[in-house]
Amino acid sequence: MTATVTRPAPPRRQAGHGGGSRRDREMWVLMLPALVPVLLFSVGPLLYGIGLAFTDAEAGRNHVTSFVGLANFGDLLADDEFWSSIRIGLVWAVSVTVLQFLASLGLALLLNQRLWFRGLARVLAVVPWAMPPVVIGLMWRLVYHPDAGILNSTLGTDVNWLADFTWALPAVIVMGVWSGMPQTTVVLLAGLQGVPRELYEAVEVDGAGTWRRFWNITLPQLRPIIVTITSLDFVWNVNQFSLVYVLTQGGPGGRTRLPMLFAYEEAFRYGFFGYAATLGLTIVIVVLALLGFYLWRQLREVS
Amino acid sequence: MRRVPQYAALLAYLVFLAFPLVWLLSTALKTPQEMAALDPAWIPRDPTLANFGDAFGEQDLVGAGARSLVVALASSLLTVAVALPAAYALARYRGLLKQVTLGWVLVSQVFPFILIIIPLFMVLRRLDLVNTLTGLVVVHVTFTLPFALWMLQGYVRSVPRELEEAAAVDGAGRIRSIVSVVAPLLAPGVVATLLFSFISSWNEFLFALVVLKDPEVMTLPLTLVRFTGPEGVSRLGPLAAASLMATIPSLIFFAIIQRRLRSGLMAGAVKG
């Protein structure tokens, strides 16, 4: 992500003529149609939402909202359900991101070779991307169905996967990996195809094997792309809602209640707007801290 | 034969990627009697299309599909109409406003929906737009806008500035040079962004769940979820059939842009 922001802009020839103020006016006029809805429905609500985290806002229309300072954060830290939801959320986001990355890297390496059936694999690899999350959730319900599902009859087991305290979270993670592989694979494949051929030719003269080539050239060359896509995947996974809501609704007994499901329930089932906003804000802080640490370590290793 | 391990790995991937899809299709083609039988089979013994008809009887799929279509069309057209001038400005001008906007595009990807949807819900409630399709369109436009901006400004950048300057030298005004030179080259990018916004809206579930409460206004994803609950095995066939039908627009979209995925979309989205 940072790579795209910090890239230096190409030197501009026209900076001298044309007059700055006219260009500024033109830019404002062109931006205005987008700025209005953004400010009204996105930036405004976002700031308002951050403010809500410090109030006792509730859904009822007659409820009088008052400022409560950090009281919500205190409640949150004392809430066992919050901690279990954070723990489940981290297990989910980290394992899905890591498994997704490893599986996608393997697939991208295969798709980058001249193999038979490569075309078929390429099409299949983007299909999950093309499916509505709701359909993905429903499809995996059919796969995991205890009686009519294919998993029990194939494995010879008799497990009610989505209602089992041990198996529900792993089952949800498998679906997460399946549904998120396309983006990661496509990005990694594009990265692989961008590695200059000459680098490989140079080490081939030295007689380096496949493994050494991968370790010494492919991986370092892919590094910026890997850091970017794993960061994005992690953020997307933390913010995941629809897939898991459709598959388990957070059950059994809260075993798959990701932070976003928890926040949704607090806000729209029980009507605690202020508390849910606190939850959202806390998750942002946790995510930014983890992401900042990860990116900082990556940057330090590079330099 | 050093390729054997590679083919084994490829086969494993194909199985993992394909098996849920095959199972969905298989379930959609089974009779209720077969669904009730123990030991389900991969290939339906007595394939039937009856589930597709039954699905329409169980839920108002036609109405939900029509509502989803209206919402997706309205929000994709609005998104692109609003984003196009701004994307041009972002790609061609510099200044503080540009930095702030691009920063916001990134921030909006990180912030969880819950922080925005609660106050947005309160705003919609004040405007009496809860439980209306208009309200959902507003939300969808808001949430698709950042990525649409990002995509479009990538496409604008790929149109060489020299072409515009050449038109200006020939005496064309700024507006004319944009309309006659930039617009035709930008058309594929605009179509791609339109399709992207359409599919985002068509597939979207969470905001619809928050905004729409009554079955009479529900979009397709919400209506599909109404199939579930304490379901009997007999309803799984129509559920699978309806799921397949709801996927068709997205599949068409991806068939169109499949070739662009690696070049166009990525150039616009990732490399910036």
Short mmCIF file of N, CA, C and O in Angstrom, two decimals, chain B residues 157-225:
data_model
loop_
_atom_site.label_atom_id
_atom_site.label_comp_id
_atom_site.label_asym_id
_atom_site.label_seq_id
_atom_site.Cartn_x
_atom_site.Cartn_y
_atom_site.Cartn_z
N ARG B 157 -4.60 8.16 -16.47
CA ARG B 157 -3.15 8.30 -16.58
C ARG B 157 -2.59 7.57 -17.78
O ARG B 157 -1.56 7.97 -18.33
N SER B 158 -3.23 6.46 -18.14
CA SER B 158 -2.70 5.67 -19.25
C SER B 158 -2.96 6.35 -20.60
O SER B 158 -2.43 5.93 -21.61
N VAL B 159 -3.79 7.41 -20.61
CA VAL B 159 -3.96 8.19 -21.84
C VAL B 159 -2.85 9.24 -21.87
O VAL B 159 -2.79 10.09 -20.99
N PRO B 160 -1.95 9.17 -22.87
CA PRO B 160 -0.79 10.07 -22.86
C PRO B 160 -1.22 11.53 -22.87
O PRO B 160 -2.08 11.94 -23.65
N ARG B 161 -0.61 12.30 -21.99
CA ARG B 161 -0.89 13.73 -21.91
C ARG B 161 -0.57 14.41 -23.24
O ARG B 161 -1.22 15.39 -23.62
N GLU B 162 0.42 13.87 -23.98
CA GLU B 162 0.86 14.50 -25.23
C GLU B 162 -0.30 14.58 -26.23
O GLU B 162 -0.37 15.51 -27.03
N LEU B 163 -1.19 13.57 -26.19
CA LEU B 163 -2.32 13.59 -27.13
C LEU B 163 -3.19 14.81 -26.89
O LEU B 163 -3.61 15.48 -27.83
N GLU B 164 -3.45 15.09 -25.61
CA GLU B 164 -4.26 16.26 -25.28
C GLU B 164 -3.57 17.54 -25.70
O GLU B 164 -4.17 18.46 -26.25
N GLU B 165 -2.25 17.58 -25.44
CA GLU B 165 -1.50 18.78 -25.79
C GLU B 165 -1.50 18.99 -27.29
O GLU B 165 -1.62 20.12 -27.78
N ALA B 166 -1.38 17.89 -28.04
CA ALA B 166 -1.41 17.98 -29.50
C ALA B 166 -2.73 18.57 -29.97
O ALA B 166 -2.77 19.44 -30.85
N ALA B 167 -3.81 18.13 -29.35
CA ALA B 167 -5.13 18.65 -29.71
C ALA B 167 -5.21 20.14 -29.39
O ALA B 167 -5.79 20.93 -30.14
N ALA B 168 -4.60 20.53 -28.26
CA ALA B 168 -4.63 21.94 -27.87
C ALA B 168 -3.85 22.79 -28.88
O ALA B 168 -4.27 23.87 -29.25
N VAL B 169 -2.71 22.25 -29.34
CA VAL B 169 -1.91 22.96 -30.33
C VAL B 169 -2.72 23.15 -31.61
O VAL B 169 -2.68 24.20 -32.25
N ASP B 170 -3.51 22.13 -31.96
CA ASP B 170 -4.35 22.22 -33.15
C ASP B 170 -5.50 23.19 -32.97
O ASP B 170 -6.31 23.37 -33.88
N GLY B 171 -5.63 23.77 -31.82
CA GLY B 171 -6.64 24.81 -31.63
C GLY B 171 -7.89 24.33 -30.93
O GLY B 171 -8.85 25.10 -30.79
N ALA B 172 -7.91 23.09 -30.48
CA ALA B 172 -9.10 22.62 -29.77
C ALA B 172 -9.07 23.14 -28.34
O ALA B 172 -8.02 23.22 -27.71
N GLY B 173 -10.22 23.53 -27.82
CA GLY B 173 -10.30 24.00 -26.43
C GLY B 173 -10.14 22.82 -25.50
O GLY B 173 -10.10 21.66 -25.92
N ARG B 174 -10.06 23.12 -24.21
CA ARG B 174 -9.82 22.06 -23.22
C ARG B 174 -10.97 21.03 -23.25
O ARG B 174 -10.73 19.83 -23.27
N ILE B 175 -12.21 21.57 -23.24
CA ILE B 175 -13.36 20.67 -23.23
C ILE B 175 -13.36 19.80 -24.49
O ILE B 175 -13.53 18.58 -24.44
N ARG B 176 -13.12 20.47 -25.65
CA ARG B 176 -13.17 19.70 -26.90
C ARG B 176 -12.08 18.65 -26.93
O ARG B 176 -12.28 17.54 -27.40
N SER B 177 -10.89 19.01 -26.43
CA SER B 177 -9.81 18.03 -26.49
C SER B 177 -10.13 16.85 -25.58
O SER B 177 -9.80 15.71 -25.88
N ILE B 178 -10.83 17.13 -24.49
CA ILE B 178 -11.21 16.01 -23.60
C ILE B 178 -12.24 15.14 -24.30
O ILE B 178 -12.11 13.91 -24.36
N VAL B 179 -13.26 15.77 -24.86
CA VAL B 179 -14.36 15.00 -25.45
C VAL B 179 -13.88 14.19 -26.65
O VAL B 179 -14.20 13.00 -26.79
N SER B 180 -13.08 14.83 -27.53
CA SER B 180 -12.78 14.14 -28.78
C SER B 180 -11.51 13.29 -28.71
O SER B 180 -11.34 12.36 -29.49
N VAL B 181 -10.62 13.57 -27.76
CA VAL B 181 -9.38 12.81 -27.71
C VAL B 181 -9.35 11.83 -26.54
O VAL B 181 -9.07 10.64 -26.69
N VAL B 182 -9.67 12.34 -25.35
CA VAL B 182 -9.54 11.49 -24.16
C VAL B 182 -10.68 10.49 -24.05
O VAL B 182 -10.46 9.30 -23.80
N ALA B 183 -11.91 10.99 -24.28
CA ALA B 183 -13.08 10.15 -24.05
C ALA B 183 -13.04 8.81 -24.80
O ALA B 183 -13.26 7.76 -24.19
N PRO B 184 -12.73 8.80 -26.12
CA PRO B 184 -12.74 7.50 -26.81
C PRO B 184 -11.71 6.53 -26.24
O PRO B 184 -11.98 5.33 -26.12
N LEU B 185 -10.54 7.06 -25.85
CA LEU B 185 -9.50 6.18 -25.31
C LEU B 185 -9.87 5.68 -23.92
O LEU B 185 -9.41 4.64 -23.47
N LEU B 186 -10.73 6.44 -23.25
CA LEU B 186 -11.10 6.11 -21.87
C LEU B 186 -12.28 5.14 -21.81
O LEU B 186 -12.52 4.52 -20.77
N ALA B 187 -12.98 5.00 -22.94
CA ALA B 187 -14.22 4.22 -22.94
C ALA B 187 -14.06 2.82 -22.33
O ALA B 187 -14.88 2.44 -21.48
N PRO B 188 -13.02 2.05 -22.68
CA PRO B 188 -12.92 0.71 -22.08
C PRO B 188 -12.78 0.78 -20.56
O PRO B 188 -13.38 -0.03 -19.85
N GLY B 189 -12.03 1.76 -20.07
CA GLY B 189 -11.87 1.91 -18.63
C GLY B 189 -13.17 2.27 -17.95
O GLY B 189 -13.48 1.76 -16.87
N VAL B 190 -13.96 3.12 -18.61
CA VAL B 190 -15.25 3.50 -18.04
C VAL B 190 -16.17 2.29 -17.98
O VAL B 190 -16.84 2.05 -16.97
N VAL B 191 -16.17 1.49 -19.06
CA VAL B 191 -17.01 0.29 -19.06
C VAL B 191 -16.58 -0.66 -17.95
O VAL B 191 -17.42 -1.20 -17.21
N ALA B 192 -15.27 -0.85 -17.80
CA ALA B 192 -14.79 -1.76 -16.75
C ALA B 192 -15.22 -1.27 -15.38
O ALA B 192 -15.66 -2.06 -14.53
N THR B 193 -15.13 0.05 -15.15
CA THR B 193 -15.51 0.59 -13.84
C THR B 193 -17.01 0.46 -13.61
O THR B 193 -17.45 0.14 -12.51
N LEU B 194 -17.78 0.70 -14.67
CA LEU B 194 -19.24 0.52 -14.58
C LEU B 194 -19.56 -0.91 -14.17
O LEU B 194 -20.36 -1.15 -13.26
N LEU B 195 -18.94 -1.87 -14.86
CA LEU B 195 -19.21 -3.27 -14.57
C LEU B 195 -18.80 -3.61 -13.14
O LEU B 195 -19.52 -4.28 -12.42
N PHE B 196 -17.64 -3.10 -12.75
CA PHE B 196 -17.17 -3.36 -11.39
C PHE B 196 -18.17 -2.84 -10.36
O PHE B 196 -18.54 -3.53 -9.41
N SER B 197 -18.64 -1.59 -10.57
CA SER B 197 -19.58 -1.01 -9.62
C SER B 197 -20.90 -1.77 -9.62
O SER B 197 -21.52 -1.98 -8.57
N PHE B 198 -21.33 -2.17 -10.81
CA PHE B 198 -22.58 -2.91 -10.92
C PHE B 198 -22.51 -4.20 -10.11
O PHE B 198 -23.40 -4.50 -9.32
N ILE B 199 -21.41 -4.94 -10.29
CA ILE B 199 -21.28 -6.23 -9.61
C ILE B 199 -21.12 -6.03 -8.10
O ILE B 199 -21.69 -6.79 -7.31
N SER B 200 -20.37 -5.00 -7.69
CA SER B 200 -20.24 -4.75 -6.25
C SER B 200 -21.62 -4.57 -5.63
O SER B 200 -21.91 -5.10 -4.57
N SER B 201 -22.46 -3.80 -6.31
CA SER B 201 -23.78 -3.52 -5.79
C SER B 201 -24.67 -4.77 -5.85
O SER B 201 -25.39 -5.08 -4.92
N TRP B 202 -24.60 -5.49 -6.95
CA TRP B 202 -25.42 -6.69 -7.15
C TRP B 202 -25.12 -7.73 -6.07
O TRP B 202 -26.01 -8.40 -5.57
N ASN B 203 -23.84 -7.87 -5.72
CA ASN B 203 -23.42 -8.90 -4.76
C ASN B 203 -23.55 -8.46 -3.31
O ASN B 203 -23.44 -9.27 -2.42
N GLU B 204 -23.74 -7.17 -3.07
CA GLU B 204 -23.59 -6.63 -1.73
C GLU B 204 -24.66 -7.13 -0.76
O GLU B 204 -25.83 -7.16 -1.07
N PHE B 205 -24.24 -7.49 0.43
CA PHE B 205 -25.15 -8.11 1.39
C PHE B 205 -25.32 -7.30 2.67
O PHE B 205 -26.44 -6.99 3.08
N LEU B 206 -24.22 -6.90 3.28
CA LEU B 206 -24.28 -6.33 4.62
C LEU B 206 -25.08 -5.04 4.69
O LEU B 206 -25.94 -4.88 5.56
N PHE B 207 -24.82 -4.09 3.77
CA PHE B 207 -25.53 -2.82 3.84
C PHE B 207 -27.01 -3.01 3.56
O PHE B 207 -27.86 -2.38 4.17
N ALA B 208 -27.29 -3.92 2.62
CA ALA B 208 -28.69 -4.24 2.35
C ALA B 208 -29.35 -4.78 3.62
O ALA B 208 -30.49 -4.44 3.94
N LEU B 209 -28.61 -5.61 4.36
CA LEU B 209 -29.13 -6.20 5.59
C LEU B 209 -29.47 -5.12 6.61
O LEU B 209 -30.46 -5.21 7.33
N VAL B 210 -28.64 -4.09 6.66
CA VAL B 210 -28.85 -3.02 7.64
C VAL B 210 -29.98 -2.09 7.18
O VAL B 210 -30.81 -1.68 7.98
N VAL B 211 -30.01 -1.76 5.89
CA VAL B 211 -30.93 -0.73 5.40
C VAL B 211 -32.34 -1.29 5.13
O VAL B 211 -33.33 -0.62 5.41
N LEU B 212 -32.43 -2.49 4.57
CA LEU B 212 -33.73 -3.01 4.15
C LEU B 212 -34.27 -4.00 5.17
O LEU B 212 -33.60 -4.94 5.55
N LYS B 213 -35.51 -3.77 5.61
CA LYS B 213 -36.07 -4.62 6.66
C LYS B 213 -37.22 -5.51 6.16
O LYS B 213 -37.38 -6.63 6.62
N ASP B 214 -38.05 -4.97 5.25
CA ASP B 214 -39.23 -5.72 4.84
C ASP B 214 -38.94 -6.61 3.62
O ASP B 214 -38.22 -6.20 2.72
N PRO B 215 -39.53 -7.81 3.61
CA PRO B 215 -39.33 -8.70 2.45
C PRO B 215 -39.72 -8.05 1.13
O PRO B 215 -39.14 -8.36 0.10
N GLU B 216 -40.67 -7.09 1.17
CA GLU B 216 -41.15 -6.48 -0.08
C GLU B 216 -40.09 -5.61 -0.75
O GLU B 216 -40.23 -5.28 -1.92
N VAL B 217 -39.08 -5.16 0.01
CA VAL B 217 -38.06 -4.30 -0.61
C VAL B 217 -36.70 -5.00 -0.68
O VAL B 217 -35.73 -4.41 -1.14
N MET B 218 -36.61 -6.25 -0.26
CA MET B 218 -35.30 -6.90 -0.16
C MET B 218 -34.68 -7.18 -1.52
O MET B 218 -35.37 -7.52 -2.47
N THR B 219 -33.34 -7.04 -1.57
CA THR B 219 -32.62 -7.37 -2.80
C THR B 219 -32.31 -8.88 -2.81
O THR B 219 -32.56 -9.58 -1.85
N LEU B 220 -31.73 -9.31 -3.92
CA LEU B 220 -31.54 -10.75 -4.14
C LEU B 220 -30.70 -11.45 -3.05
O LEU B 220 -31.12 -12.50 -2.55
N PRO B 221 -29.54 -10.89 -2.65
CA PRO B 221 -28.76 -11.59 -1.61
C PRO B 221 -29.56 -11.81 -0.33
O PRO B 221 -29.50 -12.90 0.27
N LEU B 222 -30.34 -10.81 0.08
CA LEU B 222 -31.15 -10.96 1.29
C LEU B 222 -32.21 -12.04 1.11
O LEU B 222 -32.46 -12.85 2.00
N THR B 223 -32.82 -12.04 -0.08
CA THR B 223 -33.87 -13.02 -0.34
C THR B 223 -33.30 -14.44 -0.36
O THR B 223 -33.94 -15.37 0.12
N LEU B 224 -32.08 -14.57 -0.88
CA LEU B 224 -31.45 -15.90 -0.88
C LEU B 224 -31.25 -16.41 0.53
O LEU B 224 -31.49 -17.58 0.82
N VAL B 225 -30.81 -15.53 1.42
CA VAL B 225 -30.54 -15.96 2.79
C VAL B 225 -31.83 -16.38 3.48
O VAL B 225 -31.81 -17.20 4.39
#
